[in-house]
Short mmCIF file of C-alpha atoms in Angstrom, two decimals:
data_model
loop_
_atom_site.label_atom_id
_atom_site.label_comp_id
_atom_site.label_asym_id
_atom_site.label_seq_id
_atom_site.Cartn_x
_atom_site.Cartn_y
_atom_site.Cartn_z
CA MET A 8 -77.97 -49.24 11.64
CA SER A 9 -75.09 -48.14 9.47
CA LEU A 10 -73.59 -44.64 9.52
CA ALA A 11 -70.78 -43.01 7.56
CA PHE A 12 -69.14 -39.60 7.87
CA LEU A 13 -66.90 -37.85 5.38
CA TYR A 14 -64.36 -35.50 6.97
CA ALA A 15 -61.94 -33.41 4.94
CA GLY A 16 -59.12 -31.73 6.76
CA GLN A 17 -55.44 -31.00 7.04
CA GLY A 18 -53.03 -33.02 9.10
CA SER A 19 -49.59 -34.42 8.56
CA GLN A 20 -49.50 -36.66 11.63
CA HIS A 21 -52.99 -38.08 11.14
CA PRO A 22 -53.84 -37.63 7.43
CA GLY A 23 -57.33 -36.32 6.97
CA MET A 24 -57.89 -35.67 10.66
CA GLY A 25 -57.16 -32.79 12.94
CA ALA A 26 -55.62 -33.76 16.26
CA ASP A 27 -58.81 -33.08 18.24
CA LEU A 28 -60.91 -35.20 15.91
CA TYR A 29 -58.30 -37.95 15.99
CA GLU A 30 -58.63 -38.07 19.78
CA ALA A 31 -62.42 -37.85 19.86
CA TYR A 32 -63.22 -40.31 17.08
CA PRO A 33 -62.35 -43.53 18.99
CA VAL A 34 -64.54 -42.42 21.87
CA PHE A 35 -67.55 -41.77 19.67
CA LYS A 36 -66.93 -44.99 17.78
CA ALA A 37 -66.73 -47.00 20.99
CA VAL A 38 -70.10 -45.64 22.08
CA LEU A 39 -71.68 -46.44 18.76
CA ASP A 40 -70.11 -49.91 18.62
CA SER A 41 -71.54 -50.70 22.03
CA ALA A 42 -74.98 -49.89 20.62
CA ASP A 43 -74.47 -52.18 17.62
CA VAL A 44 -74.13 -49.29 15.19
CA ASP A 45 -71.80 -49.82 12.24
CA PHE A 46 -69.93 -46.54 12.06
CA ASP A 47 -67.26 -45.57 9.54
CA LEU A 48 -65.42 -42.26 9.27
CA LYS A 49 -64.04 -41.54 5.81
CA THR A 50 -61.31 -38.90 5.62
CA VAL A 51 -59.83 -36.85 2.83
CA SER A 52 -56.44 -35.16 3.28
CA PHE A 53 -55.33 -32.01 1.54
CA THR A 54 -52.63 -29.35 1.80
CA ASP A 55 -53.14 -25.62 2.15
CA PRO A 56 -49.73 -23.95 1.74
CA ASP A 57 -51.20 -20.46 1.48
CA GLY A 58 -53.22 -20.85 4.69
CA VAL A 59 -56.45 -19.92 2.95
CA LEU A 60 -58.50 -22.47 4.83
CA ASN A 61 -57.49 -21.46 8.31
CA GLN A 62 -58.75 -22.66 11.71
CA THR A 63 -61.59 -20.14 11.91
CA GLU A 64 -62.81 -20.37 8.32
CA TYR A 65 -62.65 -24.10 7.77
CA THR A 66 -61.42 -26.44 10.46
CA GLN A 67 -63.52 -25.04 13.28
CA PRO A 68 -66.82 -25.22 11.35
CA CYS A 69 -65.98 -28.82 10.44
CA MET A 70 -65.46 -29.66 14.09
CA VAL A 71 -68.77 -27.98 14.93
CA ALA A 72 -70.50 -30.05 12.29
CA PHE A 73 -68.92 -33.26 13.49
CA ALA A 74 -69.75 -32.59 17.16
CA ALA A 75 -73.30 -31.51 16.36
CA GLY A 76 -73.88 -34.43 14.03
CA MET A 77 -72.60 -36.95 16.52
CA THR A 78 -74.65 -35.36 19.28
CA ALA A 79 -77.80 -35.64 17.21
CA ILE A 80 -77.12 -39.30 16.49
CA LEU A 81 -76.46 -40.07 20.14
CA TYR A 82 -79.70 -38.35 21.15
CA GLU A 83 -81.61 -40.40 18.58
CA MET A 84 -80.15 -43.53 20.17
CA GLY A 85 -81.22 -42.41 23.63
CA ILE A 86 -77.65 -41.59 24.70
CA ARG A 87 -77.11 -38.17 26.24
CA PRO A 88 -73.47 -37.07 25.98
CA ASP A 89 -72.06 -35.62 29.17
CA TYR A 90 -71.22 -32.27 27.59
CA ALA A 91 -74.93 -31.81 26.85
CA ALA A 92 -76.25 -33.22 30.14
CA GLY A 93 -79.60 -31.76 31.07
CA LEU A 94 -80.20 -30.14 27.67
CA SER A 95 -82.59 -31.02 24.91
CA LEU A 96 -81.07 -31.33 21.44
CA GLY A 97 -82.65 -28.01 20.47
CA GLU A 98 -81.24 -26.30 23.55
CA TYR A 99 -77.80 -27.73 22.89
CA SER A 100 -77.88 -26.62 19.27
CA ALA A 101 -78.97 -23.11 20.25
CA LEU A 102 -76.19 -22.78 22.81
CA GLN A 103 -73.69 -24.13 20.33
CA ALA A 104 -74.83 -21.65 17.67
CA ALA A 105 -74.41 -18.85 20.21
CA GLY A 106 -70.86 -19.97 20.86
CA VAL A 107 -71.47 -21.12 24.43
CA PHE A 108 -70.20 -24.57 23.51
CA THR A 109 -67.20 -24.21 21.24
CA PRO A 110 -66.13 -27.08 19.00
CA ALA A 111 -63.05 -27.63 21.13
CA GLN A 112 -65.17 -27.79 24.28
CA ALA A 113 -67.58 -30.25 22.74
CA ILE A 114 -64.91 -32.56 21.40
CA SER A 115 -62.55 -32.43 24.36
CA LEU A 116 -65.34 -32.90 26.87
CA ALA A 117 -66.74 -35.83 24.93
CA ALA A 118 -63.34 -37.46 24.71
CA PHE A 119 -62.49 -36.81 28.35
CA ARG A 120 -65.79 -37.97 29.77
CA GLY A 121 -65.82 -41.03 27.58
CA LYS A 122 -62.37 -42.01 28.76
CA ALA A 123 -63.27 -41.24 32.36
CA ILE A 124 -66.20 -43.63 32.22
CA ALA A 125 -64.32 -46.22 30.21
CA SER A 126 -61.43 -46.32 32.62
CA ALA A 127 -63.14 -44.68 35.59
CA ALA A 128 -60.23 -42.40 36.30
CA ALA A 129 -59.83 -40.54 39.56
CA GLY A 130 -56.94 -38.53 40.89
CA ILE A 131 -55.86 -38.63 44.52
CA PRO A 132 -54.06 -35.41 45.39
CA CYS A 133 -52.72 -35.38 48.93
CA GLY A 134 -50.84 -33.02 51.20
CA MET A 135 -49.31 -35.73 53.41
CA THR A 136 -49.67 -33.53 56.50
CA ALA A 137 -52.03 -35.92 58.28
CA VAL A 138 -51.16 -39.47 57.26
CA LEU A 139 -53.04 -42.02 59.35
CA GLY A 140 -50.87 -43.09 62.26
CA LEU A 141 -47.86 -41.15 60.95
CA GLY A 142 -48.81 -37.48 60.80
CA ASP A 143 -46.86 -34.88 58.81
CA ILE A 144 -44.35 -37.07 56.98
CA GLY A 145 -44.17 -35.26 53.65
CA PRO A 146 -45.05 -36.26 50.07
CA ALA A 147 -42.15 -38.63 49.35
CA ALA A 148 -42.65 -40.75 52.46
CA GLY A 149 -46.42 -40.69 51.98
CA MET A 150 -46.41 -42.01 48.43
CA PRO A 151 -46.74 -45.71 49.43
CA VAL A 152 -49.87 -44.80 51.39
CA MET A 153 -51.40 -43.19 48.32
CA GLU A 154 -50.37 -46.08 46.10
CA GLY A 155 -52.19 -48.38 48.50
CA LYS A 156 -55.27 -46.18 48.28
CA CYS A 157 -55.16 -46.41 44.50
CA ALA A 158 -54.94 -50.20 44.72
CA LEU A 159 -58.09 -50.21 46.87
CA PHE A 160 -59.96 -48.12 44.30
CA LYS A 161 -59.02 -50.60 41.57
CA GLU A 162 -59.61 -53.76 43.58
CA PHE A 163 -62.98 -52.86 45.04
CA ALA A 164 -64.57 -50.74 42.29
CA ASP A 165 -62.39 -51.08 39.17
CA VAL A 166 -61.65 -47.36 39.40
CA ASP A 167 -58.27 -46.37 38.00
CA ALA A 168 -56.73 -43.92 40.47
CA PHE A 169 -53.44 -42.06 40.32
CA PRO A 170 -51.46 -40.86 43.37
CA LEU A 171 -50.48 -37.20 43.23
CA CYS A 172 -48.50 -36.09 46.28
CA ILE A 173 -48.22 -32.30 46.51
CA ASP A 174 -45.13 -30.84 48.14
CA SER A 175 -46.78 -27.79 49.70
CA LYS A 176 -48.63 -26.70 52.82
CA ASP A 177 -49.92 -23.52 51.21
CA THR A 178 -53.66 -23.64 50.63
CA ASP A 179 -53.55 -21.48 47.50
CA THR A 180 -50.84 -23.64 45.95
CA ILE A 181 -52.68 -26.87 46.72
CA VAL A 182 -55.96 -25.58 45.30
CA GLN A 183 -54.35 -24.14 42.17
CA THR A 184 -52.31 -27.28 41.51
CA ILE A 185 -55.32 -29.58 41.77
CA TYR A 186 -57.53 -27.27 39.73
CA LEU A 187 -54.99 -27.05 36.90
CA ILE A 188 -54.82 -30.84 36.52
CA SER A 189 -58.50 -31.52 37.16
CA LYS A 190 -59.41 -31.71 33.46
CA SER A 191 -57.36 -34.90 33.22
CA PHE A 192 -59.59 -36.79 35.66
CA GLY A 193 -63.16 -37.85 36.24
CA GLY A 194 -62.98 -37.09 39.96
CA ILE A 195 -60.71 -35.86 42.73
CA ASN A 196 -60.30 -37.72 46.02
CA LEU A 197 -58.47 -35.56 48.55
CA GLU A 198 -56.38 -37.42 51.07
CA ASP A 199 -54.31 -36.80 54.21
CA ILE A 200 -54.62 -33.01 54.31
CA ALA A 201 -54.66 -31.77 57.88
CA ALA A 202 -57.50 -29.75 59.38
CA PRO A 203 -58.46 -26.96 59.16
CA ARG A 204 -56.69 -26.55 55.79
CA CYS A 205 -58.59 -29.53 54.36
CA PHE A 206 -61.96 -27.81 54.78
CA GLU A 207 -60.96 -24.75 52.78
CA VAL A 208 -59.18 -26.81 50.12
CA GLU A 209 -62.26 -28.91 49.50
CA ARG A 210 -64.67 -25.96 49.55
CA ARG A 211 -62.65 -23.94 47.07
CA LEU A 212 -62.10 -26.86 44.71
CA LYS A 213 -65.80 -27.67 44.67
CA GLU A 214 -66.44 -24.08 43.60
CA VAL A 215 -64.11 -24.16 40.60
CA CYS A 216 -64.03 -27.80 39.43
CA ASP A 217 -66.70 -29.41 37.25
CA ILE A 218 -65.97 -32.92 38.56
CA PRO A 219 -66.65 -34.52 41.96
CA VAL A 220 -64.26 -33.45 44.73
CA PHE A 221 -64.40 -35.66 47.82
CA HIS A 222 -62.24 -35.62 50.94
CA ASP A 223 -62.40 -39.25 52.01
CA ASP A 224 -60.83 -38.65 55.42
CA GLN A 225 -63.86 -36.51 56.19
CA HIS A 226 -66.84 -37.86 54.34
CA GLY A 227 -65.91 -41.50 53.78
CA THR A 228 -65.35 -41.88 57.50
CA ALA A 229 -68.58 -40.04 58.33
CA ILE A 230 -70.59 -42.24 55.98
CA VAL A 231 -69.38 -45.54 57.46
CA VAL A 232 -69.88 -44.28 61.02
CA ALA A 233 -73.44 -43.28 60.17
CA ALA A 234 -74.10 -46.69 58.60
CA ALA A 235 -72.67 -48.51 61.62
CA MET A 236 -74.65 -46.33 64.00
CA LEU A 237 -77.92 -47.00 62.18
CA ASN A 238 -77.49 -50.74 62.62
CA ALA A 239 -76.10 -50.51 66.15
CA ALA A 240 -79.15 -48.49 67.15
CA LYS A 241 -81.37 -51.29 65.85
CA VAL A 242 -79.44 -53.87 67.89
CA THR A 243 -79.60 -51.84 71.10
CA GLY A 244 -83.05 -50.34 70.64
CA LYS A 245 -81.79 -46.77 70.92
CA ALA A 246 -84.15 -44.23 69.36
CA MET A 247 -83.21 -41.73 66.66
CA GLY A 248 -83.16 -38.19 67.98
CA GLN A 249 -82.65 -39.25 71.60
CA MET A 250 -79.07 -40.52 71.56
CA LYS A 251 -76.30 -38.82 73.47
CA ILE A 252 -73.17 -39.05 71.34
CA VAL A 253 -69.58 -38.18 72.21
CA ILE A 254 -67.06 -37.67 69.41
CA ASN A 255 -63.44 -37.56 70.47
CA GLY A 256 -61.25 -35.91 67.87
CA ALA A 257 -62.19 -32.55 66.35
CA GLY A 258 -60.19 -32.78 63.15
CA ALA A 259 -61.28 -33.59 59.61
CA ALA A 260 -62.98 -36.91 60.40
CA GLY A 261 -64.53 -35.91 63.72
CA ILE A 262 -66.10 -32.74 62.39
CA ALA A 263 -67.44 -34.45 59.26
CA ILE A 264 -68.93 -37.23 61.39
CA GLY A 265 -70.59 -34.68 63.64
CA ARG A 266 -72.06 -32.76 60.73
CA LEU A 267 -73.50 -35.87 59.06
CA LEU A 268 -74.96 -37.27 62.30
CA ILE A 269 -76.61 -33.92 63.02
CA SER A 270 -78.12 -33.77 59.54
CA MET A 271 -79.49 -37.30 59.99
CA GLY A 272 -81.03 -36.44 63.37
CA PHE A 273 -79.30 -38.95 65.63
CA GLY A 274 -79.37 -36.76 68.73
CA ASN A 275 -77.25 -34.43 70.84
CA ILE A 276 -73.54 -34.48 70.08
CA VAL A 277 -70.69 -33.45 72.33
CA MET A 278 -67.30 -33.03 70.70
CA CYS A 279 -63.98 -33.33 72.53
CA ASP A 280 -60.40 -32.56 71.65
CA ILE A 281 -57.13 -32.91 73.52
CA ASN A 282 -58.27 -30.20 75.96
CA GLY A 283 -61.63 -31.82 76.73
CA ILE A 284 -65.22 -30.87 75.90
CA ILE A 285 -65.66 -28.30 73.12
CA GLY A 286 -68.23 -25.56 73.52
CA GLU A 287 -68.74 -21.92 72.69
CA HIS A 288 -66.75 -21.22 75.85
CA SER A 289 -63.66 -22.97 74.46
CA GLU A 290 -60.52 -21.09 73.49
CA ASN A 291 -57.98 -21.72 70.73
CA LEU A 292 -60.50 -23.29 68.33
CA ASN A 293 -60.03 -23.08 64.58
CA TRP A 294 -62.82 -21.59 62.47
CA MET A 295 -64.49 -24.93 61.72
CA GLN A 296 -64.43 -26.01 65.35
CA LYS A 297 -66.07 -22.70 66.27
CA GLU A 298 -68.84 -23.44 63.77
CA MET A 299 -69.34 -26.90 65.27
CA ALA A 300 -69.45 -25.44 68.79
CA LYS A 301 -72.59 -23.55 67.79
CA VAL A 302 -74.56 -26.71 66.92
CA THR A 303 -73.16 -29.26 69.40
CA ASN A 304 -72.97 -29.58 73.20
CA LEU A 305 -76.51 -28.30 73.59
CA GLU A 306 -76.40 -29.03 77.33
CA LYS A 307 -73.38 -26.71 77.71
CA LYS A 308 -71.16 -29.34 79.35
CA THR A 309 -67.62 -28.60 80.40
CA GLY A 310 -64.77 -30.81 81.55
CA THR A 311 -62.80 -33.76 80.25
CA LEU A 312 -63.58 -36.69 77.98
CA ALA A 313 -64.44 -38.69 81.12
CA ASP A 314 -67.02 -36.03 82.03
CA ALA A 315 -68.50 -36.11 78.54
CA LEU A 316 -68.95 -39.90 78.61
CA LYS A 317 -71.01 -39.95 81.79
CA GLY A 318 -74.55 -40.85 80.73
CA ALA A 319 -73.63 -41.05 77.03
CA ASP A 320 -75.09 -43.66 74.69
CA ILE A 321 -72.41 -43.66 72.00
CA PHE A 322 -68.69 -42.98 71.78
CA VAL A 323 -67.02 -42.28 68.45
CA GLY A 324 -63.24 -42.12 68.57
CA VAL A 325 -61.10 -40.71 65.77
CA SER A 326 -58.27 -39.70 68.03
CA ALA A 327 -55.51 -41.56 69.87
CA PRO A 328 -54.81 -45.03 71.28
CA GLY A 329 -55.77 -46.11 74.78
CA ILE A 330 -57.41 -42.90 75.96
CA VAL A 331 -60.73 -44.49 77.00
CA THR A 332 -60.72 -46.48 80.23
CA GLN A 333 -63.06 -49.18 81.47
CA GLU A 334 -64.26 -46.76 84.15
CA MET A 335 -65.34 -44.33 81.43
CA VAL A 336 -67.26 -47.07 79.61
CA ALA A 337 -68.93 -48.16 82.84
CA SER A 338 -70.18 -44.58 83.35
CA MET A 339 -72.07 -44.62 80.05
CA ASN A 340 -75.72 -45.57 79.65
CA LYS A 341 -76.82 -49.21 79.46
CA ASP A 342 -76.20 -50.98 76.13
CA SER A 343 -73.58 -48.42 75.15
CA ILE A 344 -72.07 -48.32 71.66
CA LEU A 345 -68.38 -47.64 71.10
CA PHE A 346 -66.65 -47.04 67.79
CA ALA A 347 -62.98 -46.83 68.74
CA MET A 348 -61.39 -46.17 65.36
CA ALA A 349 -57.86 -45.01 66.10
CA ASN A 350 -55.51 -47.18 64.03
CA PRO A 351 -53.69 -49.42 64.54
CA VAL A 352 -54.39 -49.25 68.29
CA PRO A 353 -57.96 -48.20 69.17
CA GLU A 354 -59.00 -45.85 71.97
CA ILE A 355 -59.97 -48.96 73.96
CA MET A 356 -59.61 -52.61 73.04
CA PRO A 357 -62.92 -54.35 72.31
CA ASP A 358 -62.59 -56.99 75.03
CA LEU A 359 -62.00 -54.34 77.68
CA ALA A 360 -64.95 -52.28 76.48
CA LYS A 361 -67.25 -55.30 76.47
CA ALA A 362 -66.12 -56.30 79.96
CA ALA A 363 -66.96 -52.78 81.17
CA GLY A 364 -70.52 -52.98 79.89
CA ALA A 365 -70.48 -51.93 76.22
CA ARG A 366 -72.90 -53.88 74.06
CA VAL A 367 -71.66 -53.01 70.58
CA VAL A 368 -68.01 -52.25 69.85
CA GLY A 369 -66.50 -51.42 66.48
CA THR A 370 -62.97 -50.53 65.45
CA GLY A 371 -61.12 -49.64 62.27
CA ARG A 372 -59.39 -53.00 62.22
CA SER A 373 -60.26 -56.09 60.22
CA ASP A 374 -59.17 -58.55 62.93
CA PHE A 375 -62.03 -57.51 65.25
CA PRO A 376 -65.78 -57.76 64.66
CA ASN A 377 -67.60 -54.70 63.30
CA GLN A 378 -64.88 -53.08 61.24
CA VAL A 379 -65.89 -49.46 60.71
CA ASN A 380 -63.64 -48.56 57.82
CA ASN A 381 -64.21 -46.24 54.88
CA VAL A 382 -63.03 -48.87 52.41
CA VAL A 383 -66.70 -49.91 52.19
CA ALA A 384 -67.62 -46.37 51.15
CA PHE A 385 -65.19 -44.51 48.88
CA PRO A 386 -64.79 -47.10 46.06
CA GLY A 387 -68.53 -47.37 45.48
CA ILE A 388 -69.09 -43.64 45.90
CA PHE A 389 -66.64 -42.81 43.14
CA LYS A 390 -67.86 -45.63 40.94
CA GLY A 391 -71.40 -44.30 41.16
CA ALA A 392 -70.36 -40.69 40.69
CA LEU A 393 -68.26 -41.51 37.61
CA GLU A 394 -70.82 -43.79 36.00
CA GLY A 395 -73.58 -41.28 36.69
CA ARG A 396 -71.56 -38.34 35.32
CA ALA A 397 -71.95 -36.46 38.59
CA THR A 398 -70.33 -33.04 38.84
CA GLN A 399 -70.30 -33.11 42.64
CA ILE A 400 -70.96 -35.40 45.58
CA THR A 401 -73.84 -33.96 47.57
CA GLU A 402 -75.15 -34.50 51.09
CA LYS A 403 -78.03 -36.45 49.56
CA MET A 404 -75.58 -38.83 47.89
CA LYS A 405 -73.64 -39.30 51.15
CA LEU A 406 -76.83 -40.14 53.03
CA ALA A 407 -77.82 -42.59 50.30
CA ALA A 408 -74.42 -44.27 50.58
CA ALA A 409 -74.75 -44.63 54.36
CA LEU A 410 -78.22 -46.15 54.05
CA ALA A 411 -77.01 -48.52 51.32
CA ILE A 412 -74.09 -49.76 53.43
CA ALA A 413 -76.35 -50.31 56.43
CA SER A 414 -78.85 -52.21 54.29
CA LEU A 415 -76.25 -54.81 53.33
CA VAL A 416 -76.67 -56.45 56.74
CA PRO A 417 -80.25 -57.81 56.81
CA GLU A 418 -82.15 -57.10 60.03
CA GLY A 419 -82.45 -60.82 60.70
CA GLN A 420 -78.65 -61.10 60.75
CA LEU A 421 -77.95 -58.02 62.89
CA ASN A 422 -76.33 -58.66 66.24
CA GLU A 423 -73.69 -57.19 68.55
CA ASP A 424 -70.87 -58.56 66.41
CA ASN A 425 -72.41 -58.06 62.98
CA ILE A 426 -73.48 -54.51 62.20
CA MET A 427 -71.37 -53.82 59.09
CA PRO A 428 -70.80 -55.62 55.78
CA GLU A 429 -67.38 -57.15 55.30
CA ALA A 430 -64.90 -55.10 53.31
CA PHE A 431 -64.46 -57.99 50.87
CA ASP A 432 -68.19 -58.49 50.34
CA PRO A 433 -68.42 -58.27 46.53
CA ARG A 434 -71.84 -56.60 46.73
CA VAL A 435 -70.68 -53.50 48.56
CA ALA A 436 -69.23 -51.29 45.81
CA ASP A 437 -72.07 -51.96 43.36
CA VAL A 438 -74.81 -51.38 45.95
CA VAL A 439 -73.20 -48.12 47.07
CA ALA A 440 -72.63 -47.06 43.46
CA GLU A 441 -76.27 -47.62 42.54
CA ALA A 442 -77.42 -45.66 45.58
CA VAL A 443 -75.15 -42.78 44.66
CA LYS A 444 -76.21 -42.79 41.00
CA SER A 445 -79.90 -42.76 41.87
CA ASN A 446 -79.40 -39.64 43.98
CA ILE A 447 -77.41 -37.52 41.53
CA GLU A 448 -79.03 -34.12 41.12
CA ARG A 449 -79.07 -32.73 37.59
#
């Protein structure tokens, strides 16, 4: 197929092209080239010293025609541009005629989305108030952490990510800053923002942004814990819906883990913080912890972490080093499962937990078996969301990611020391991405 367009317009920097068209043209051409379409844009330049042919009377209608014409061609080729996602060509044309989609919107969205998919761009804004193992160290000191995160995005999923450290602890400032730059990215990965601020930041950004917003400290961690728990349950024979689970750490990760495990129906969950078991009786809880207290600790337990672990099946630690003793592990049910994920020193070392009776032990470290680390989740999640033109990352997509990660260890290969795929398994990001893409809701 061969196509040609004639565009007449003003422009000193790019003769014959307006700036918007100049930016959008390479994107459209790249799409058409990939479909073996020979496309040529002919331009004619002119001057208009009297301003007779102004933006409204001439240039804007030309941009409308170009956007509409290109949209029609893409539809004919079976390609649905992101700015018209979910619309038939007739519906898009009607909306465009009514002014719902302006020429600038159509062109800029096409150019942005095309670049986002071509380079898979994601921004990583962070508050640096909860850096893993370091705490509230500020944006300058936290930059190397974010640069490392960006390197992981690129290495594992070929996603180009950019570190954006925000020097503020004010929720309104953080939300406004991220929102104002969001049009430059295909997705936003929030990082190292302390609870409870992180919950409000994510909620508000999801309300105003038209791209995926994902707090990895919450949801990435929850997804890998759920995946590990699915396979650990198969190894130990523990039944869904009947497990007694203790989560130590009621911050961003702990609360997200609890919410996902509840939605998946694993069983009764008891959450603990530095003061012990959390329940509706507890004082000094933040608003999110109060919400969790309503749906956890159904047996109304009180006491310390040691009290919570008596008769428990599973321990999930996202807290502090060395706080679980062998006596606590011995008090748990037979074939207990422990995910001690404090880094770099876990809540209990694997050899001590095994000696005390634990059957399956996972940590966040790569030098022990069963690494439960969100590096197997977030690269593939963003790859799938970007490639699938998702506008948000839903609970359905998170569940699909957890199931996909768990599936990467065949049942015949499952054992006490092999419940999770290796971080460097080249299959992981693609399998997770496909699972996410197939569960995008339009």
